Short mmCIF file of C-alpha atoms in Angstrom, two decimals:
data_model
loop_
_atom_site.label_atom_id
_atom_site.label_comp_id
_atom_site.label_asym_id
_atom_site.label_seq_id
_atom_site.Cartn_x
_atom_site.Cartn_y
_atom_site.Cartn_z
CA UNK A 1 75.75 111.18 104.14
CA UNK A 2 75.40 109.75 107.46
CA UNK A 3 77.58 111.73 109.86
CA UNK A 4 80.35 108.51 110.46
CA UNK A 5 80.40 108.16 106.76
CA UNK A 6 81.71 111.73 106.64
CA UNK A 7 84.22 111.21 109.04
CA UNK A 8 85.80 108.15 107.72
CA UNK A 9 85.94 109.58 104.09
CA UNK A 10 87.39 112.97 105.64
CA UNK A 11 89.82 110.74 107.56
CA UNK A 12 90.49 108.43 103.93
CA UNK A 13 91.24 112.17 102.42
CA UNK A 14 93.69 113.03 105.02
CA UNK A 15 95.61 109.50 105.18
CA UNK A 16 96.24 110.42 101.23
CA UNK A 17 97.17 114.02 101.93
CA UNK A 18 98.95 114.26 104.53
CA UNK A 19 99.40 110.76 105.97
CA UNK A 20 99.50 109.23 109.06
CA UNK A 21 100.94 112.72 110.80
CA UNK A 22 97.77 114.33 109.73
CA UNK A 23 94.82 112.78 110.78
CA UNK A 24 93.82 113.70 113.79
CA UNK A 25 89.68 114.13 115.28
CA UNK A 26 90.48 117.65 114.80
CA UNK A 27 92.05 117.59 111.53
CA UNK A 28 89.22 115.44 110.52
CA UNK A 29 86.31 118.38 112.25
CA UNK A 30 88.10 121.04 110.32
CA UNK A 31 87.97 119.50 106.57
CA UNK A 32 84.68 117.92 106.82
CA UNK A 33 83.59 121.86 108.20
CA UNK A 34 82.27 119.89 111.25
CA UNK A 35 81.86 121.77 114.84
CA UNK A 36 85.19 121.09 117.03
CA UNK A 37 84.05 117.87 118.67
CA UNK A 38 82.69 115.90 116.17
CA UNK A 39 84.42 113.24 115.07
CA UNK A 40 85.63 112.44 118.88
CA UNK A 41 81.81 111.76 119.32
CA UNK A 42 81.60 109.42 116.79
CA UNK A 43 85.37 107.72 117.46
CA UNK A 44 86.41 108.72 120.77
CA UNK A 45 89.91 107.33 120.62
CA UNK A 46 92.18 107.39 118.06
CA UNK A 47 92.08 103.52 117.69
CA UNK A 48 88.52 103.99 116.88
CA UNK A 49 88.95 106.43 114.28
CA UNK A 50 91.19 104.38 112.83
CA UNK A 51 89.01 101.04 113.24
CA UNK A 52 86.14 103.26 111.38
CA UNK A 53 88.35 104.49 108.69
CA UNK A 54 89.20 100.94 107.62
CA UNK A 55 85.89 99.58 107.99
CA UNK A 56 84.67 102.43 105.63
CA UNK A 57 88.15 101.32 103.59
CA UNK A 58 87.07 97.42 103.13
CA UNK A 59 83.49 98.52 101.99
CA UNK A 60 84.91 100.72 99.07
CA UNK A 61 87.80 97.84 98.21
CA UNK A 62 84.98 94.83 98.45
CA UNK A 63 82.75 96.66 96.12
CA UNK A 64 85.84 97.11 93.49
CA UNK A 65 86.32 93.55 93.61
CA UNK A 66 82.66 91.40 92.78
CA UNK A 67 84.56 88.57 90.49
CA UNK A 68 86.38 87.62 93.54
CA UNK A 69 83.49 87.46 95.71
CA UNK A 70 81.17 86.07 93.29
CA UNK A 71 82.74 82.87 92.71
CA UNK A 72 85.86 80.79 91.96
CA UNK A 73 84.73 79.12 89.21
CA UNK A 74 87.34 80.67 87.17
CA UNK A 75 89.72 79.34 84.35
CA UNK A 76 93.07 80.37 83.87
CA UNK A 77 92.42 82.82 80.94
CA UNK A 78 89.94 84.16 82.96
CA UNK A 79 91.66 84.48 86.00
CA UNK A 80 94.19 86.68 84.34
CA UNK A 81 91.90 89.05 82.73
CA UNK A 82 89.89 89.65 85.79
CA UNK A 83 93.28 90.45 87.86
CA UNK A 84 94.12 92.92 85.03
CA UNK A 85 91.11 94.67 85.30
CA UNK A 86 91.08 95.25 89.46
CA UNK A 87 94.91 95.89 89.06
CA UNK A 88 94.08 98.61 86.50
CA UNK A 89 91.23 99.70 88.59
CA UNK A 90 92.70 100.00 91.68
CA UNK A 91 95.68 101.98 90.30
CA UNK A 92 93.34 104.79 88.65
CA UNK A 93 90.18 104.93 90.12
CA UNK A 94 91.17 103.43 93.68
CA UNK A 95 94.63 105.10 94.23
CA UNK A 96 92.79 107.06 96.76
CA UNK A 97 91.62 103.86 98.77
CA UNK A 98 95.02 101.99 98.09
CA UNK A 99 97.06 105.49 99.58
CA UNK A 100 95.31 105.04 102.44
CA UNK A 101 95.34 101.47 103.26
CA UNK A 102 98.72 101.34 103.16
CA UNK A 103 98.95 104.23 105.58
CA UNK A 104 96.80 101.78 107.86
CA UNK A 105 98.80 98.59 106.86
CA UNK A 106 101.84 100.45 108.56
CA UNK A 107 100.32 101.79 111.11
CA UNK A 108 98.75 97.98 112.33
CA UNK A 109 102.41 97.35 112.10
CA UNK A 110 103.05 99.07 115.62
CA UNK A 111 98.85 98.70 116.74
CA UNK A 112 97.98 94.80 117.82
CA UNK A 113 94.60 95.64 117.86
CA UNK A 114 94.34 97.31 114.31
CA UNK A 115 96.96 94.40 113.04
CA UNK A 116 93.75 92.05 114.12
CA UNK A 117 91.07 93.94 111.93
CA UNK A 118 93.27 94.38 109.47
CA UNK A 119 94.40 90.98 108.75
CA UNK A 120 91.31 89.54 109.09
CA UNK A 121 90.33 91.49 106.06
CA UNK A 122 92.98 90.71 104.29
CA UNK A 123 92.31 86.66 105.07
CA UNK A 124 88.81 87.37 103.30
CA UNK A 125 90.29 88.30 99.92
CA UNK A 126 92.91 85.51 100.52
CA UNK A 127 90.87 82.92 100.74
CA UNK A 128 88.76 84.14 97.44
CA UNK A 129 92.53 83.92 96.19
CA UNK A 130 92.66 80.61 97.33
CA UNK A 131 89.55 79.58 95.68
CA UNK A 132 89.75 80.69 92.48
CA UNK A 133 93.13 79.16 91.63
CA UNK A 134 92.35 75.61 93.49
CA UNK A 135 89.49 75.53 90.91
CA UNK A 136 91.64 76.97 88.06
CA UNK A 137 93.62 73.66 88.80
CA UNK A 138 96.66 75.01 91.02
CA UNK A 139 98.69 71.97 92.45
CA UNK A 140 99.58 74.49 95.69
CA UNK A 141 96.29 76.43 95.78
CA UNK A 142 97.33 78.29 99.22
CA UNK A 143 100.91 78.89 98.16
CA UNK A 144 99.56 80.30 94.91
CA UNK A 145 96.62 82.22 96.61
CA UNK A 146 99.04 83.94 98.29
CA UNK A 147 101.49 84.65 95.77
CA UNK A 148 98.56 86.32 93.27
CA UNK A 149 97.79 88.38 96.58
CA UNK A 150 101.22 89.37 96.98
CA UNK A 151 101.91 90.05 93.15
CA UNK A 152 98.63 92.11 92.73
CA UNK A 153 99.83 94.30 96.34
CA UNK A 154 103.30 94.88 94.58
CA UNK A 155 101.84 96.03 91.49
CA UNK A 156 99.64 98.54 93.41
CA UNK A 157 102.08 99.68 95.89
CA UNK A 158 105.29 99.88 93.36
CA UNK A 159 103.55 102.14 90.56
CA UNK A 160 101.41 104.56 93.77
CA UNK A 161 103.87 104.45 96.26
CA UNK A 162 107.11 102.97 94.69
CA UNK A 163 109.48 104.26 92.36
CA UNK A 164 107.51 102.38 89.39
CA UNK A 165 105.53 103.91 86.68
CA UNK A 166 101.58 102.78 86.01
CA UNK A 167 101.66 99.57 83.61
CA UNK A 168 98.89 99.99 80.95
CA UNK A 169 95.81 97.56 81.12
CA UNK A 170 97.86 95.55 78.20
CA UNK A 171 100.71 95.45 80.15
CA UNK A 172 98.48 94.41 83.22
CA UNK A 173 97.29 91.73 81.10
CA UNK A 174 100.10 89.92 80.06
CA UNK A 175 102.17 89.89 83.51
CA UNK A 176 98.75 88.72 84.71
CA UNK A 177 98.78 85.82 82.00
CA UNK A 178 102.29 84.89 82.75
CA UNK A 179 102.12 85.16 86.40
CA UNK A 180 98.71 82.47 86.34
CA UNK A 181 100.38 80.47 83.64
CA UNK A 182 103.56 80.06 85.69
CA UNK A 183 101.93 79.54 88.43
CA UNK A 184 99.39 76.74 86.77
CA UNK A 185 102.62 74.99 85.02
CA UNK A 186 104.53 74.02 88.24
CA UNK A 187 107.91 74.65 89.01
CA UNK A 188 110.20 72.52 87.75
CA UNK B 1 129.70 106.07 114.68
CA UNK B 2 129.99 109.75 113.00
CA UNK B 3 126.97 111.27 114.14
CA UNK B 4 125.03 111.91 111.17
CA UNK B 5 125.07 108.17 111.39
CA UNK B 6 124.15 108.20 114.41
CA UNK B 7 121.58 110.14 113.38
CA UNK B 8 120.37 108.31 110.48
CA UNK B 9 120.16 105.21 112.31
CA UNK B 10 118.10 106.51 114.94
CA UNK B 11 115.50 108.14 112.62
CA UNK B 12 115.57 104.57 111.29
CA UNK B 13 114.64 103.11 114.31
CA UNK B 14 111.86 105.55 115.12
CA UNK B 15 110.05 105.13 111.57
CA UNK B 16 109.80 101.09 112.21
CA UNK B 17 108.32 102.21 116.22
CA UNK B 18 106.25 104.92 115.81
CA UNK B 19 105.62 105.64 112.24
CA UNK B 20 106.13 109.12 110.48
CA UNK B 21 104.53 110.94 113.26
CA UNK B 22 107.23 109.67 115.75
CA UNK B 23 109.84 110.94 113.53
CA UNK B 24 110.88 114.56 114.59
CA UNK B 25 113.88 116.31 115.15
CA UNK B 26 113.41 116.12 119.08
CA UNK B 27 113.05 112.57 119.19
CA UNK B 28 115.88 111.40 117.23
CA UNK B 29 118.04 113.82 120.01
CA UNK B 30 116.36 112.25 122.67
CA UNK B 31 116.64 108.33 121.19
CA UNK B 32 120.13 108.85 120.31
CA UNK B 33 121.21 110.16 123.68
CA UNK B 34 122.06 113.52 121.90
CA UNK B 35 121.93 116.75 123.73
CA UNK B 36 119.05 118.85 122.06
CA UNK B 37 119.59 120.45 118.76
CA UNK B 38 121.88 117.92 117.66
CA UNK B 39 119.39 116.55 114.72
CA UNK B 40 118.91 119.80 113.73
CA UNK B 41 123.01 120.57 113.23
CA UNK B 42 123.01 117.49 111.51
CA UNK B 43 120.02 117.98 109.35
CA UNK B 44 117.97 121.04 109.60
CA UNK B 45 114.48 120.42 107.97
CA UNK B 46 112.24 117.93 108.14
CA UNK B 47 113.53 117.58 104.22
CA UNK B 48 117.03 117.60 105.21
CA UNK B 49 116.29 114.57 108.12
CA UNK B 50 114.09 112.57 105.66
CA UNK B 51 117.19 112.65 102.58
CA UNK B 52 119.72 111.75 105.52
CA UNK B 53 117.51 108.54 106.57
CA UNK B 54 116.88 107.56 102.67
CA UNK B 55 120.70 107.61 102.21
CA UNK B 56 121.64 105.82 105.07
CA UNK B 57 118.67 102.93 103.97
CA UNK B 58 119.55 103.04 100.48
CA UNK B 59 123.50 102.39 101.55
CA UNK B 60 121.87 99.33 103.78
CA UNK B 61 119.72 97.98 100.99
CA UNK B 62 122.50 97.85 98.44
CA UNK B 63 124.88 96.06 100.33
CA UNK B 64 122.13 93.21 100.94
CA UNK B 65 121.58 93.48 96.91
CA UNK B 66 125.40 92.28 95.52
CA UNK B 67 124.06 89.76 92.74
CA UNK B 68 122.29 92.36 91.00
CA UNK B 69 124.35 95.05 90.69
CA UNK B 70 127.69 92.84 90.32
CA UNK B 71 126.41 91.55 86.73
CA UNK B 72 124.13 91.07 84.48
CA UNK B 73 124.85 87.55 83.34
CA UNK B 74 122.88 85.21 85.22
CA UNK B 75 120.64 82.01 83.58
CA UNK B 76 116.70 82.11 84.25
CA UNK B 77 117.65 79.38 87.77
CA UNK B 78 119.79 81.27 88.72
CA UNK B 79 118.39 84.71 88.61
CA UNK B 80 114.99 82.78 90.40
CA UNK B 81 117.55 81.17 93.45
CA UNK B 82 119.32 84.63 93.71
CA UNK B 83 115.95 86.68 94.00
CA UNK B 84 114.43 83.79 96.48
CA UNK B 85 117.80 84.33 98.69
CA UNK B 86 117.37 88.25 98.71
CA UNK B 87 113.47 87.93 99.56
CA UNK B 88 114.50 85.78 102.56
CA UNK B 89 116.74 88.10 103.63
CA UNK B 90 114.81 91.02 103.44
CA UNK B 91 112.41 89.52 105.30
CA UNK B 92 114.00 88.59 107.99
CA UNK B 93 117.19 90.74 108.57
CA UNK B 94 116.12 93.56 106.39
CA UNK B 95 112.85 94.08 107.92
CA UNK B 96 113.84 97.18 109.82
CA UNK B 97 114.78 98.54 106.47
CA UNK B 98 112.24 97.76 104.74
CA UNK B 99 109.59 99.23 106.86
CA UNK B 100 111.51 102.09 107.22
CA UNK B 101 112.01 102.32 103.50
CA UNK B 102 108.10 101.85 103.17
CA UNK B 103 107.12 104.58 105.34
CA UNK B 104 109.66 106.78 103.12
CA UNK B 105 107.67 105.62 100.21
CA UNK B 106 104.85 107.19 101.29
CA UNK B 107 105.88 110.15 102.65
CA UNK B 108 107.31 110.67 99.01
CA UNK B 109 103.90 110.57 97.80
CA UNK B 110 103.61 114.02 99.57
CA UNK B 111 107.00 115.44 98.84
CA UNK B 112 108.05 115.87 95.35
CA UNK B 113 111.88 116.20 96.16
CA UNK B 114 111.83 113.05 98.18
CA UNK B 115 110.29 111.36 95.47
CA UNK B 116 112.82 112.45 93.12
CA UNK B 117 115.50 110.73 95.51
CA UNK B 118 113.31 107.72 95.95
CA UNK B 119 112.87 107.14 92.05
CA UNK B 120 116.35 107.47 91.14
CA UNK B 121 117.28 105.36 93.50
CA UNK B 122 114.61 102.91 93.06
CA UNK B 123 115.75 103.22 88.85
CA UNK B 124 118.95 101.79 89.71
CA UNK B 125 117.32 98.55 91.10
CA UNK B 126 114.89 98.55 88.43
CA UNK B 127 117.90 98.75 85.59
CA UNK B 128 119.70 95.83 87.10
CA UNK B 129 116.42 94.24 87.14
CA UNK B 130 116.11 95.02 83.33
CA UNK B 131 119.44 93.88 82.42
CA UNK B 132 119.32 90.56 84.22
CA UNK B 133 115.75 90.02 82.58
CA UNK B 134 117.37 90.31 79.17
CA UNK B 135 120.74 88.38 79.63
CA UNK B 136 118.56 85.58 81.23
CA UNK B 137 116.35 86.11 77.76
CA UNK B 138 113.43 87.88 78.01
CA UNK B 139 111.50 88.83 74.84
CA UNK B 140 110.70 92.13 76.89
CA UNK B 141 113.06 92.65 79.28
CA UNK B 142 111.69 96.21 80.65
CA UNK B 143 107.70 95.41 81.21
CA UNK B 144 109.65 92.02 82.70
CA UNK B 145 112.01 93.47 84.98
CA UNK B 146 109.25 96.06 86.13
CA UNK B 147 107.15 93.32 87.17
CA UNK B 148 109.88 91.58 88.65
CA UNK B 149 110.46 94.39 91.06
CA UNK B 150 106.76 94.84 91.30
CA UNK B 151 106.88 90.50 92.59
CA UNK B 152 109.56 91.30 94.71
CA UNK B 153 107.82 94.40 96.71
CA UNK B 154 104.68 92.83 97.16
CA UNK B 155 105.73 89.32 98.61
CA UNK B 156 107.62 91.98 100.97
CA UNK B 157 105.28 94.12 101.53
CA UNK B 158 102.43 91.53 101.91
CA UNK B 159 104.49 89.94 104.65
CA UNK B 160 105.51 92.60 106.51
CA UNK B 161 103.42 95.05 106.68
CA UNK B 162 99.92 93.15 104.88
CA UNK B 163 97.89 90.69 105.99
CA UNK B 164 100.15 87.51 104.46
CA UNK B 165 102.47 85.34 106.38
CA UNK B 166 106.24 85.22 105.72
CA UNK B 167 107.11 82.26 103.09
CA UNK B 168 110.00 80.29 103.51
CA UNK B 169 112.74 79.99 101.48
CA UNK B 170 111.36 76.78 99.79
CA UNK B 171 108.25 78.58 99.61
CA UNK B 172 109.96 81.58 97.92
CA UNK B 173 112.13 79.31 95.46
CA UNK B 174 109.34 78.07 94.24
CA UNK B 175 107.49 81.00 93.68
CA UNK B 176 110.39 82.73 92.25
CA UNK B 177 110.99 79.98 89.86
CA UNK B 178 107.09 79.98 88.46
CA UNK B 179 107.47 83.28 88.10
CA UNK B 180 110.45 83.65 85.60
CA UNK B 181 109.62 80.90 84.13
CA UNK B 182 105.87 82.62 83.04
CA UNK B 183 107.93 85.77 82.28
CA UNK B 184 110.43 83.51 79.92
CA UNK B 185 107.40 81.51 78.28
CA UNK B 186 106.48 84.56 77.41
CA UNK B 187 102.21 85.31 77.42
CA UNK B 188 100.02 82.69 75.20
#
């Protein structure tokens, strides 16, 4: 592992851990067993630690979600089932990478600069939001985008972070089929 | 102001500017205008300051929330105009809270007592949630108010603190009305 990869998935270990209070360069030198130094030679600030932690973030996250990327030549059935299956991976196998993006997603809150890298991301799986529901025949394909964005982030951050309890991949699958067939039927 | 409110408020304040690591004893004395030690008569351990600050939010929050605790008897429009109206708000006057109550969140992820505090309270939303869900007829009113609670947290969360925009209260009546009316179709 290249030296910056170590860093940024010591500094992804810490966010979860101990949050935002706890990563520092050397918090980060002592639980990778790196010499006192290190990581402020790969990110000399703590902006830039935080910049490389995210980067390293978005590269585990993108590689979770190919259906997205691939294409958005879903239909609604479709749609749903795919949504089911991130949500459901995200909240076993990437609670680690969710626990600490929303550590970062706070902390661009108060940082300009880290608000800038961080929603430019987030305008990249947006716009694959976008996509897919304009072709699954959405009369408001931005509003909509956004709203499947929004629904999958509450049903990650309410059953990791919130006071709700994990939904099975069933239960994942039909609030995803009602949530794309209410959003594909128009309000009244 | 009694000054554990005083208190409360102020560690409030300092979670929305600087995060969890800006929250200590010292600086809520020296935000507050309190001579030292104050914060720590008030609330001894970091515990102690965190429970004070999730009481004081929780209070907040439930006096924005009247609808839902008042009663349980509320048609599927209604219950879609009442949870576009408390959206708006939060986002907009109850975004201190909100941010606040989000850093909290995750801080509970590393404290099991705090978490204990968060999910009860967060129960008693979810329960109202429930019972609306079935007066207004859901065929599975707990999965449905779940993921109601789930909608409403993420089209917060995504706002605030994620990479999405804030809707507008058209925006989020419409929304809000799709959704219940997917959850009330019930899945194909």
């Amino acid at each position: 592992m290249r030296r910056e990869e170590l860093v940024a998935e010591t500094a992804i270990t810490l966010l979860v851990e101990r949050g935002m209070r706890g990563l520092t360069h050397r918090a980060v030198d002592e639980a990778a067993g790196l010499p006192p130094g290190s990581t402020s030679n790969v990110a000399r600030t703590r902006a830039a630690l935080l910049d490389l932690t995210l980067a390293r973030l978005t590269m585990l996250e993108e590689a979770a979600f190919p259906a997205f990327s691939a294409g958005d030549n879903l239909e609604a059935g479709r749609l749903a089932e795919l949504t089911a299956g991130f949500l459901h991976f995200q909240l076993t196998e990437g609670r680690r990478t969710s626990l600490a993006r929303y550590e970062l997603a706070l902390e661009a809150t108060r940082r300009p600069e880290l608000r800038k890298v961080y929603d430019e991301i987030g305008r990249r799986f947006r716009e694959a939001a976008i996509a897919v529901l304009a072709s699954a025949g959405s009369a408001d394909p931005v509003r909509h985008g956004g709203q499947l964005v929004a629904f999958a982030e509450g049903v990650i951050f309410d059953a990791l972070v919130g006071a709700g309890t994990t939904p099975t991949l069933d239960e994942l699958r039909s609030s995803m089929h009602e949530v794309v067939n209410g959003m594909l039927s128009g309000s009244p």
